[in-house]
């Protein structure tokens, strides 16, 4: 399977660093080799790293939109070209494996020993960097979706303007930095490459077709594995033909209290899988708010039943990033609305998805009734292996998941308490041993017997 992603790196340091040479033509850089390139660059170069992380990218994007055929005036990458030209040690890796590009944030985080900060140009202008303190600044960039080449060109041009704006702000701070431009996945699929390769020659056409057949075999293998493990696709709400909200759960159920007994209804078969009948009308999303509405019929005696997930995102100055929260989970039935508040416990960075093993309102609750008089007090909701994302959805896949599991789980607490008890027992034993006193007189069998008076 062909998975080529391009990586561009440039340094603003005035100190001449040893130049790294790109691999030979046709070589695909793997994860270990990419880590070696980054390690050499950061060992001698600036420790402030600016990472431009695009959703998709391939070397063909630069060929099509970079003025590679002499028409430099039509290039959509003037700021990127300027940065590479002015850099003392530029490096271009035309082909990087998909797993390696996905792991670039983790590699940089390990080498810099700092957490990434997801930024935008407005936030960067308010940040003050220090050359002696490493920093990892991440800027997420979109990519055009669909077959409209003009839209892809405009998006890439807009991304180049963002790069130019960020680099201009970095110059004003007079702090040396290393800039990296890469993507999470390739933008050119094997099927489209096979058609273009036919214009170049028969050998490249056969290679592309071979890669396409391998990709089809891999898809078939993954499909069979999903069928065996009964893994189904998430609920996906689209706006303007682009993914907007994603929801997945292994179990989705609601219960109502009637005659002092709980009546449960499993919504999982109606929500996920081939037999899903849920409707999403009423759902909406924008940059700051998202609302996913699951519409059902005949649930626990109610002809019309809705489960609504209301989310919002905002910028927090303390963490210098945007966070999204699940503000409310609402149950609407026969004109009645039961509302659960989830903003206290269910939240994640705006670029991530949220995942939790169990989201309920009755056992280790993360959801709470909106008030003591709310109809939600007679309802129970239970989501197992719950995952949701309402913002920054790319390509119909969940982003990195922020898990609800805290650092001190019940198992960790049990281990800590057991260890503490053992330490206390050991301390008490050592204390008792230290209190032992030896006798000051001993009985000599060759001499007279020791006489111990009763008064002594």
GROMACS .gro file of C-alpha atoms in nm:
model
  456
    1UNK     CA    1   0.000   0.000   0.000
    2UNK     CA    2   0.148   0.336  -0.099
    3UNK     CA    3   0.145   0.582   0.186
    4UNK     CA    4   0.366   0.876   0.095
    5UNK     CA    5   0.364   1.196   0.301
    6UNK     CA    6   0.601   1.486   0.246
    7UNK     CA    7   0.801   1.654   0.526
    8UNK     CA    8   0.967   1.997   0.497
    9UNK     CA    9   1.193   2.132   0.771
   10UNK     CA   10   1.378   2.461   0.806
   11UNK     CA   11   1.575   2.634   1.079
   12UNK     CA   12   1.604   3.006   1.155
   13UNK     CA   13   1.924   2.973   1.357
   14UNK     CA   14   2.208   3.193   1.240
   15UNK     CA   15   2.460   2.933   1.351
   16UNK     CA   16   2.556   2.708   1.065
   17UNK     CA   17   2.442   2.358   1.153
   18UNK     CA   18   2.565   2.042   0.979
   19UNK     CA   19   2.354   1.999   0.668
   20UNK     CA   20   2.152   1.679   0.648
   21UNK     CA   21   2.114   1.525   0.307
   22UNK     CA   22   1.778   1.383   0.194
   23UNK     CA   23   1.750   1.016   0.100
   24UNK     CA   24   1.793   0.890  -0.253
   25UNK     CA   25   1.508   0.928  -0.501
   26UNK     CA   26   1.231   0.675  -0.451
   27UNK     CA   27   1.328   0.593  -0.092
   28UNK     CA   28   1.047   0.606   0.164
   29UNK     CA   29   1.160   0.735   0.503
   30UNK     CA   30   1.046   0.511   0.789
   31UNK     CA   31   0.974   0.594   1.150
   32UNK     CA   32   1.325   0.521   1.282
   33UNK     CA   33   1.495   0.715   1.005
   34UNK     CA   34   1.263   1.013   1.056
   35UNK     CA   35   1.340   1.005   1.428
   36UNK     CA   36   1.712   1.013   1.342
   37UNK     CA   37   1.664   1.318   1.118
   38UNK     CA   38   1.471   1.501   1.392
   39UNK     CA   39   1.721   1.408   1.661
   40UNK     CA   40   2.016   1.541   1.460
   41UNK     CA   41   1.828   1.862   1.379
   42UNK     CA   42   1.731   1.931   1.741
   43UNK     CA   43   2.070   1.837   1.889
   44UNK     CA   44   2.247   2.124   1.712
   45UNK     CA   45   1.953   2.345   1.613
   46UNK     CA   46   1.699   2.556   1.803
   47UNK     CA   47   1.479   2.379   2.060
   48UNK     CA   48   1.173   2.591   1.981
   49UNK     CA   49   0.979   2.388   1.722
   50UNK     CA   50   0.691   2.518   1.510
   51UNK     CA   51   0.499   2.223   1.362
   52UNK     CA   52   0.253   2.287   1.080
   53UNK     CA   53   0.039   1.972   1.079
   54UNK     CA   54  -0.186   1.942   0.774
   55UNK     CA   55  -0.464   1.685   0.744
   56UNK     CA   56  -0.333   1.546   0.414
   57UNK     CA   57  -0.031   1.605   0.193
   58UNK     CA   58   0.172   1.436  -0.081
   59UNK     CA   59   0.458   1.535  -0.308
   60UNK     CA   60   0.205   1.557  -0.594
   61UNK     CA   61   0.050   1.863  -0.427
   62UNK     CA   62   0.375   2.054  -0.472
   63UNK     CA   63   0.406   1.930  -0.830
   64UNK     CA   64   0.055   2.043  -0.923
   65UNK     CA   65   0.033   2.369  -0.729
   66UNK     CA   66   0.397   2.468  -0.671
   67UNK     CA   67   0.486   2.596  -1.016
   68UNK     CA   68   0.710   2.299  -1.090
   69UNK     CA   69   0.684   2.345  -1.468
   70UNK     CA   70   0.833   2.696  -1.490
   71UNK     CA   71   0.517   2.891  -1.400
   72UNK     CA   72   0.642   3.012  -1.060
   73UNK     CA   73   0.390   3.295  -1.061
   74UNK     CA   74   0.112   3.034  -1.017
   75UNK     CA   75   0.274   2.874  -0.713
   76UNK     CA   76   0.061   2.865  -0.398
   77UNK     CA   77   0.366   2.814  -0.171
   78UNK     CA   78   0.561   3.144  -0.187
   79UNK     CA   79   0.604   3.170   0.191
   80UNK     CA   80   0.714   2.806   0.221
   81UNK     CA   81   0.966   2.847  -0.061
   82UNK     CA   82   1.095   3.166   0.097
   83UNK     CA   83   1.145   2.993   0.433
   84UNK     CA   84   1.336   2.704   0.276
   85UNK     CA   85   1.553   2.945   0.074
   86UNK     CA   86   1.642   3.166   0.371
   87UNK     CA   87   1.705   2.874   0.607
   88UNK     CA   88   2.063   2.785   0.694
   89UNK     CA   89   1.987   2.411   0.699
   90UNK     CA   90   1.673   2.319   0.502
   91UNK     CA   91   1.563   1.959   0.464
   92UNK     CA   92   1.294   1.815   0.233
   93UNK     CA   93   1.179   1.452   0.264
   94UNK     CA   94   0.956   1.383  -0.039
   95UNK     CA   95   0.827   1.044   0.078
   96UNK     CA   96   0.762   0.951   0.442
   97UNK     CA   97   0.564   0.648   0.555
   98UNK     CA   98   0.222   0.712   0.700
   99UNK     CA   99   0.298   0.569   1.052
  100UNK     CA  100   0.612   0.782   1.073
  101UNK     CA  101   0.428   1.106   0.995
  102UNK     CA  102   0.156   1.016   1.246
  103UNK     CA  103   0.417   0.971   1.519
  104UNK     CA  104   0.603   1.296   1.457
  105UNK     CA  105   0.430   1.478   1.748
  106UNK     CA  106   0.520   1.201   1.990
  107UNK     CA  107   0.881   1.194   1.870
  108UNK     CA  108   0.917   1.571   1.908
  109UNK     CA  109   0.752   1.559   2.250
  110UNK     CA  110   0.999   1.291   2.368
  111UNK     CA  111   1.304   1.471   2.232
  112UNK     CA  112   1.203   1.816   2.359
  113UNK     CA  113   1.062   1.677   2.686
  114UNK     CA  114   0.766   1.915   2.669
  115UNK     CA  115   0.396   1.893   2.587
  116UNK     CA  116   0.260   2.029   2.257
  117UNK     CA  117   0.068   2.356   2.252
  118UNK     CA  118  -0.201   2.381   1.985
  119UNK     CA  119  -0.195   2.739   1.864
  120UNK     CA  120  -0.330   2.983   1.609
  121UNK     CA  121  -0.160   3.304   1.483
  122UNK     CA  122  -0.365   3.525   1.715
  123UNK     CA  123  -0.262   3.321   2.020
  124UNK     CA  124   0.103   3.310   1.910
  125UNK     CA  125   0.124   3.691   1.902
  126UNK     CA  126   0.042   3.695   2.275
  127UNK     CA  127   0.297   3.426   2.365
  128UNK     CA  128   0.654   3.507   2.467
  129UNK     CA  129   0.912   3.238   2.390
  130UNK     CA  130   1.249   3.181   2.551
  131UNK     CA  131   1.547   3.047   2.359
  132UNK     CA  132   1.667   2.852   2.663
  133UNK     CA  133   1.332   2.680   2.723
  134UNK     CA  134   1.209   2.429   2.458
  135UNK     CA  135   0.858   2.467   2.317
  136UNK     CA  136   0.648   2.264   2.073
  137UNK     CA  137   0.391   2.480   1.895
  138UNK     CA  138   0.143   2.292   1.673
  139UNK     CA  139  -0.068   2.461   1.405
  140UNK     CA  140  -0.339   2.242   1.248
  141UNK     CA  141  -0.404   2.310   0.880
  142UNK     CA  142  -0.698   2.179   0.672
  143UNK     CA  143  -0.696   2.022   0.326
  144UNK     CA  144  -0.949   2.037   0.043
  145UNK     CA  145  -1.202   1.750   0.036
  146UNK     CA  146  -1.345   1.607  -0.282
  147UNK     CA  147  -1.255   1.622  -0.649
  148UNK     CA  148  -1.266   2.003  -0.681
  149UNK     CA  149  -0.906   2.089  -0.767
  150UNK     CA  150  -0.963   2.462  -0.735
  151UNK     CA  151  -1.087   2.422  -0.378
  152UNK     CA  152  -0.776   2.221  -0.289
  153UNK     CA  153  -0.555   2.489  -0.446
  154UNK     CA  154  -0.730   2.764  -0.253
  155UNK     CA  155  -0.700   2.574   0.074
  156UNK     CA  156  -0.327   2.512   0.020
  157UNK     CA  157  -0.281   2.880  -0.065
  158UNK     CA  158  -0.459   2.975   0.258
  159UNK     CA  159  -0.237   2.738   0.453
  160UNK     CA  160   0.071   2.899   0.301
  161UNK     CA  161  -0.055   3.240   0.415
  162UNK     CA  162  -0.094   3.104   0.769
  163UNK     CA  163   0.264   2.972   0.751
  164UNK     CA  164   0.388   3.311   0.638
  165UNK     CA  165   0.196   3.488   0.915
  166UNK     CA  166   0.331   3.254   1.183
  167UNK     CA  167   0.690   3.283   1.061
  168UNK     CA  168   0.660   3.664   1.056
  169UNK     CA  169   0.546   3.660   1.420
  170UNK     CA  170   0.837   3.431   1.511
  171UNK     CA  171   1.083   3.675   1.347
  172UNK     CA  172   0.949   3.963   1.555
  173UNK     CA  173   1.021   3.765   1.873
  174UNK     CA  174   1.386   3.723   1.769
  175UNK     CA  175   1.393   3.366   1.900
  176UNK     CA  176   1.561   3.093   1.689
  177UNK     CA  177   1.327   2.814   1.592
  178UNK     CA  178   1.289   2.502   1.379
  179UNK     CA  179   0.984   2.486   1.152
  180UNK     CA  180   0.839   2.156   1.026
  181UNK     CA  181   0.561   2.118   0.767
  182UNK     CA  182   0.404   1.772   0.732
  183UNK     CA  183   0.069   1.589   0.736
  184UNK     CA  184  -0.112   1.305   0.907
  185UNK     CA  185  -0.193   1.106   0.593
  186UNK     CA  186  -0.133   1.111   0.215
  187UNK     CA  187  -0.364   1.316  -0.004
  188UNK     CA  188  -0.311   1.105  -0.317
  189UNK     CA  189  -0.470   0.761  -0.310
  190UNK     CA  190  -0.330   0.467  -0.503
  191UNK     CA  191  -0.629   0.459  -0.738
  192UNK     CA  192  -0.571   0.815  -0.859
  193UNK     CA  193  -0.198   0.753  -0.887
  194UNK     CA  194  -0.256   0.458  -1.115
  195UNK     CA  195  -0.448   0.671  -1.367
  196UNK     CA  196  -0.180   0.942  -1.368
  197UNK     CA  197   0.099   0.687  -1.396
  198UNK     CA  198  -0.048   0.567  -1.725
  199UNK     CA  199   0.063   0.894  -1.880
  200UNK     CA  200   0.422   0.832  -1.777
  201UNK     CA  201   0.483   0.477  -1.892
  202UNK     CA  202   0.381   0.113  -1.872
  203UNK     CA  203   0.618   0.020  -1.591
  204UNK     CA  204   0.486   0.286  -1.348
  205UNK     CA  205   0.129   0.194  -1.448
  206UNK     CA  206   0.187  -0.168  -1.348
  207UNK     CA  207   0.342  -0.059  -1.020
  208UNK     CA  208   0.045   0.163  -0.937
  209UNK     CA  209  -0.202  -0.109  -1.030
  210UNK     CA  210  -0.012  -0.353  -0.813
  211UNK     CA  211  -0.034  -0.110  -0.522
  212UNK     CA  212  -0.406  -0.066  -0.589
  213UNK     CA  213  -0.463  -0.443  -0.578
  214UNK     CA  214  -0.269  -0.466  -0.252
  215UNK     CA  215  -0.481  -0.185  -0.109
  216UNK     CA  216  -0.801  -0.365  -0.209
  217UNK     CA  217  -0.677  -0.685  -0.043
  218UNK     CA  218  -0.597  -0.491   0.273
  219UNK     CA  219  -0.944  -0.334   0.275
  220UNK     CA  220  -1.106  -0.675   0.232
  221UNK     CA  221  -0.897  -0.817   0.516
  222UNK     CA  222  -0.993  -0.530   0.746
  223UNK     CA  223  -1.359  -0.568   0.651
  224UNK     CA  224  -1.354  -0.937   0.746
  225UNK     CA  225  -1.183  -0.858   1.075
  226UNK     CA  226  -1.449  -0.597   1.154
  227UNK     CA  227  -1.724  -0.847   1.078
  228UNK     CA  228  -1.567  -1.105   1.309
  229UNK     CA  229  -1.523  -0.859   1.594
  230UNK     CA  230  -1.864  -0.695   1.526
  231UNK     CA  231  -1.712  -0.348   1.510
  232UNK     CA  232  -1.947  -0.104   1.343
  233UNK     CA  233  -1.896   0.242   1.204
  234UNK     CA  234  -1.973   0.548   1.419
  235UNK     CA  235  -2.276   0.770   1.379
  236UNK     CA  236  -2.161   1.050   1.147
  237UNK     CA  237  -2.336   1.382   1.091
  238UNK     CA  238  -2.221   1.574   0.784
  239UNK     CA  239  -2.260   1.938   0.692
  240UNK     CA  240  -2.187   2.049   0.336
  241UNK     CA  241  -2.056   1.699   0.253
  242UNK     CA  242  -1.791   1.716   0.526
  243UNK     CA  243  -1.789   1.526   0.856
  244UNK     CA  244  -1.896   1.741   1.147
  245UNK     CA  245  -1.989   1.517   1.445
  246UNK     CA  246  -1.891   1.158   1.528
  247UNK     CA  247  -2.043   0.930   1.794
  248UNK     CA  248  -1.961   0.571   1.884
  249UNK     CA  249  -2.053   0.340   2.170
  250UNK     CA  250  -2.047  -0.033   2.231
  251UNK     CA  251  -2.367  -0.003   2.433
  252UNK     CA  252  -2.634   0.267   2.438
  253UNK     CA  253  -2.936   0.221   2.664
  254UNK     CA  254  -3.197   0.419   2.859
  255UNK     CA  255  -3.419   0.315   3.153
  256UNK     CA  256  -3.728   0.471   3.313
  257UNK     CA  257  -3.869   0.417   3.662
  258UNK     CA  258  -4.224   0.284   3.652
  259UNK     CA  259  -4.408   0.129   3.945
  260UNK     CA  260  -4.081   0.123   4.142
  261UNK     CA  261  -3.912  -0.086   3.875
  262UNK     CA  262  -3.665   0.011   3.606
  263UNK     CA  263  -3.767  -0.062   3.246
  264UNK     CA  264  -3.467  -0.068   3.013
  265UNK     CA  265  -3.448  -0.021   2.636
  266UNK     CA  266  -3.133  -0.097   2.433
  267UNK     CA  267  -3.078   0.166   2.163
  268UNK     CA  268  -2.758   0.009   2.025
  269UNK     CA  269  -2.914  -0.196   1.738
  270UNK     CA  270  -3.117   0.105   1.625
  271UNK     CA  271  -2.814   0.335   1.634
  272UNK     CA  272  -2.522   0.136   1.491
  273UNK     CA  273  -2.466  -0.137   1.236
  274UNK     CA  274  -2.646  -0.246   0.921
  275UNK     CA  275  -2.988  -0.248   1.089
  276UNK     CA  276  -2.960   0.108   1.224
  277UNK     CA  277  -3.278   0.312   1.180
  278UNK     CA  278  -3.185   0.628   1.371
  279UNK     CA  279  -3.243   0.964   1.200
  280UNK     CA  280  -3.025   1.270   1.252
  281UNK     CA  281  -3.263   1.551   1.152
  282UNK     CA  282  -3.233   1.845   1.387
  283UNK     CA  283  -2.856   1.808   1.419
  284UNK     CA  284  -2.638   2.110   1.354
  285UNK     CA  285  -2.281   2.229   1.401
  286UNK     CA  286  -2.056   2.531   1.359
  287UNK     CA  287  -1.718   2.645   1.491
  288UNK     CA  288  -1.833   2.700   1.850
  289UNK     CA  289  -2.141   2.479   1.900
  290UNK     CA  290  -2.249   2.131   1.793
  291UNK     CA  291  -2.575   1.947   1.847
  292UNK     CA  292  -2.629   1.581   1.758
  293UNK     CA  293  -2.991   1.464   1.763
  294UNK     CA  294  -3.071   1.090   1.752
  295UNK     CA  295  -3.436   1.036   1.654
  296UNK     CA  296  -3.605   0.705   1.744
  297UNK     CA  297  -3.955   0.562   1.729
  298UNK     CA  298  -4.146   0.358   1.989
  299UNK     CA  299  -3.905   0.363   2.280
  300UNK     CA  300  -4.048   0.255   2.617
  301UNK     CA  301  -4.401   0.334   2.501
  302UNK     CA  302  -4.317   0.674   2.351
  303UNK     CA  303  -4.390   0.714   1.979
  304UNK     CA  304  -4.129   0.988   1.939
  305UNK     CA  305  -3.803   0.972   2.135
  306UNK     CA  306  -3.488   1.181   2.095
  307UNK     CA  307  -3.142   1.167   2.251
  308UNK     CA  308  -2.961   1.500   2.212
  309UNK     CA  309  -2.590   1.566   2.270
  310UNK     CA  310  -2.521   1.941   2.305
  311UNK     CA  311  -2.155   2.049   2.288
  312UNK     CA  312  -1.965   2.376   2.282
  313UNK     CA  313  -1.606   2.490   2.265
  314UNK     CA  314  -1.427   2.799   2.392
  315UNK     CA  315  -1.078   2.935   2.443
  316UNK     CA  316  -0.922   2.924   2.792
  317UNK     CA  317  -0.637   3.168   2.861
  318UNK     CA  318  -0.488   2.961   3.144
  319UNK     CA  319  -0.409   2.663   2.919
  320UNK     CA  320  -0.372   2.879   2.605
  321UNK     CA  321  -0.588   2.642   2.403
  322UNK     CA  322  -0.947   2.564   2.309
  323UNK     CA  323  -1.151   2.299   2.494
  324UNK     CA  324  -1.487   2.144   2.415
  325UNK     CA  325  -1.741   2.023   2.670
  326UNK     CA  326  -2.047   1.802   2.651
  327UNK     CA  327  -2.281   2.059   2.803
  328UNK     CA  328  -2.593   1.845   2.819
  329UNK     CA  329  -2.749   1.511   2.727
  330UNK     CA  330  -3.122   1.556   2.669
  331UNK     CA  331  -3.405   1.305   2.638
  332UNK     CA  332  -3.708   1.442   2.455
  333UNK     CA  333  -4.031   1.244   2.446
  334UNK     CA  334  -4.394   1.344   2.397
  335UNK     CA  335  -4.321   1.712   2.457
  336UNK     CA  336  -4.121   1.645   2.777
  337UNK     CA  337  -3.749   1.720   2.808
  338UNK     CA  338  -3.518   1.550   3.061
  339UNK     CA  339  -3.176   1.718   3.081
  340UNK     CA  340  -2.848   1.588   3.223
  341UNK     CA  341  -2.553   1.817   3.287
  342UNK     CA  342  -2.221   1.679   3.161
  343UNK     CA  343  -2.002   1.990   3.153
  344UNK     CA  344  -1.847   1.916   3.494
  345UNK     CA  345  -1.676   1.593   3.390
  346UNK     CA  346  -1.697   1.544   3.013
  347UNK     CA  347  -1.446   1.767   2.835
  348UNK     CA  348  -1.139   1.742   2.610
  349UNK     CA  349  -0.911   1.963   2.397
  350UNK     CA  350  -1.097   2.092   2.092
  351UNK     CA  351  -0.863   1.903   1.857
  352UNK     CA  352  -0.926   1.570   2.034
  353UNK     CA  353  -1.219   1.336   2.079
  354UNK     CA  354  -1.352   1.231   2.420
  355UNK     CA  355  -1.364   0.866   2.526
  356UNK     CA  356  -1.478   0.692   2.842
  357UNK     CA  357  -1.535   0.329   2.936
  358UNK     CA  358  -1.865   0.412   3.104
  359UNK     CA  359  -2.080   0.727   3.104
  360UNK     CA  360  -2.386   0.701   3.329
  361UNK     CA  361  -2.591   0.902   3.576
  362UNK     CA  362  -2.628   0.633   3.845
  363UNK     CA  363  -2.302   0.435   3.894
  364UNK     CA  364  -1.987   0.648   3.924
  365UNK     CA  365  -2.192   0.918   3.751
  366UNK     CA  366  -2.053   1.165   3.500
  367UNK     CA  367  -2.401   1.300   3.417
  368UNK     CA  368  -2.625   1.474   3.669
  369UNK     CA  369  -2.989   1.590   3.648
  370UNK     CA  370  -3.016   1.958   3.565
  371UNK     CA  371  -3.218   2.021   3.883
  372UNK     CA  372  -3.393   1.830   4.159
  373UNK     CA  373  -3.727   1.885   3.984
  374UNK     CA  374  -3.609   1.789   3.636
  375UNK     CA  375  -3.776   1.482   3.477
  376UNK     CA  376  -3.425   1.339   3.443
  377UNK     CA  377  -3.446   1.208   3.802
  378UNK     CA  378  -3.669   0.921   3.680
  379UNK     CA  379  -3.436   0.825   3.395
  380UNK     CA  380  -3.114   0.630   3.369
  381UNK     CA  381  -2.875   0.656   3.075
  382UNK     CA  382  -2.581   0.424   3.015
  383UNK     CA  383  -2.314   0.458   2.745
  384UNK     CA  384  -2.044   0.187   2.730
  385UNK     CA  385  -1.714   0.247   2.547
  386UNK     CA  386  -1.843   0.594   2.470
  387UNK     CA  387  -1.655   0.820   2.225
  388UNK     CA  388  -1.769   1.152   2.078
  389UNK     CA  389  -1.617   1.438   1.880
  390UNK     CA  390  -1.805   1.752   1.781
  391UNK     CA  391  -1.528   1.973   1.641
  392UNK     CA  392  -1.228   1.950   1.406
  393UNK     CA  393  -1.343   1.620   1.254
  394UNK     CA  394  -1.122   1.521   0.961
  395UNK     CA  395  -1.193   1.250   0.705
  396UNK     CA  396  -1.467   1.076   0.901
  397UNK     CA  397  -1.223   0.942   1.163
  398UNK     CA  398  -1.191   1.021   1.532
  399UNK     CA  399  -0.896   1.232   1.639
  400UNK     CA  400  -0.667   1.134   1.923
  401UNK     CA  401  -0.886   1.041   2.221
  402UNK     CA  402  -0.872   1.213   2.559
  403UNK     CA  403  -0.969   0.937   2.803
  404UNK     CA  404  -1.174   0.998   3.115
  405UNK     CA  405  -0.969   0.757   3.326
  406UNK     CA  406  -0.796   0.948   3.603
  407UNK     CA  407  -0.440   0.886   3.715
  408UNK     CA  408  -0.547   0.728   4.045
  409UNK     CA  409  -0.771   0.439   3.945
  410UNK     CA  410  -0.917   0.197   4.206
  411UNK     CA  411  -0.640  -0.053   4.128
  412UNK     CA  412  -0.371   0.210   4.184
  413UNK     CA  413  -0.531   0.313   4.513
  414UNK     CA  414  -0.539  -0.051   4.630
  415UNK     CA  415  -0.173  -0.093   4.540
  416UNK     CA  416  -0.075   0.227   4.720
  417UNK     CA  417  -0.269   0.133   5.035
  418UNK     CA  418  -0.120  -0.219   5.039
  419UNK     CA  419   0.231  -0.080   4.993
  420UNK     CA  420   0.172   0.173   5.272
  421UNK     CA  421   0.051  -0.100   5.507
  422UNK     CA  422   0.359  -0.314   5.433
  423UNK     CA  423   0.588  -0.015   5.494
  424UNK     CA  424   0.419   0.049   5.830
  425UNK     CA  425   0.461  -0.317   5.935
  426UNK     CA  426   0.826  -0.313   5.827
  427UNK     CA  427   0.887   0.013   6.014
  428UNK     CA  428   0.727  -0.126   6.330
  429UNK     CA  429   0.937  -0.444   6.306
  430UNK     CA  430   1.260  -0.246   6.263
  431UNK     CA  431   1.165  -0.027   6.555
  432UNK     CA  432   1.108  -0.333   6.781
  433UNK     CA  433   1.441  -0.486   6.675
  434UNK     CA  434   1.623  -0.162   6.755
  435UNK     CA  435   1.474  -0.168   7.108
  436UNK     CA  436   1.635  -0.502   7.196
  437UNK     CA  437   1.907  -0.484   7.466
  438UNK     CA  438   2.181  -0.745   7.523
  439UNK     CA  439   2.263  -0.878   7.877
  440UNK     CA  440   2.543  -0.702   8.063
  441UNK     CA  441   2.653  -1.019   8.253
  442UNK     CA  442   2.697  -1.376   8.131
  443UNK     CA  443   2.727  -1.710   8.319
  444UNK     CA  444   3.076  -1.863   8.302
  445UNK     CA  445   3.062  -2.248   8.346
  446UNK     CA  446   3.421  -2.254   8.481
  447UNK     CA  447   3.361  -1.993   8.744
  448UNK     CA  448   3.113  -1.947   9.026
  449UNK     CA  449   2.751  -1.926   8.940
  450UNK     CA  450   2.600  -1.583   8.904
  451UNK     CA  451   2.378  -1.490   9.190
  452UNK     CA  452   2.102  -1.252   9.104
  453UNK     CA  453   1.936  -1.101   9.410
  454UNK     CA  454   1.565  -1.083   9.408
  455UNK     CA  455   1.579  -0.711   9.478
  456UNK     CA  456   1.786  -0.641   9.166
   0.00000   0.00000   0.00000
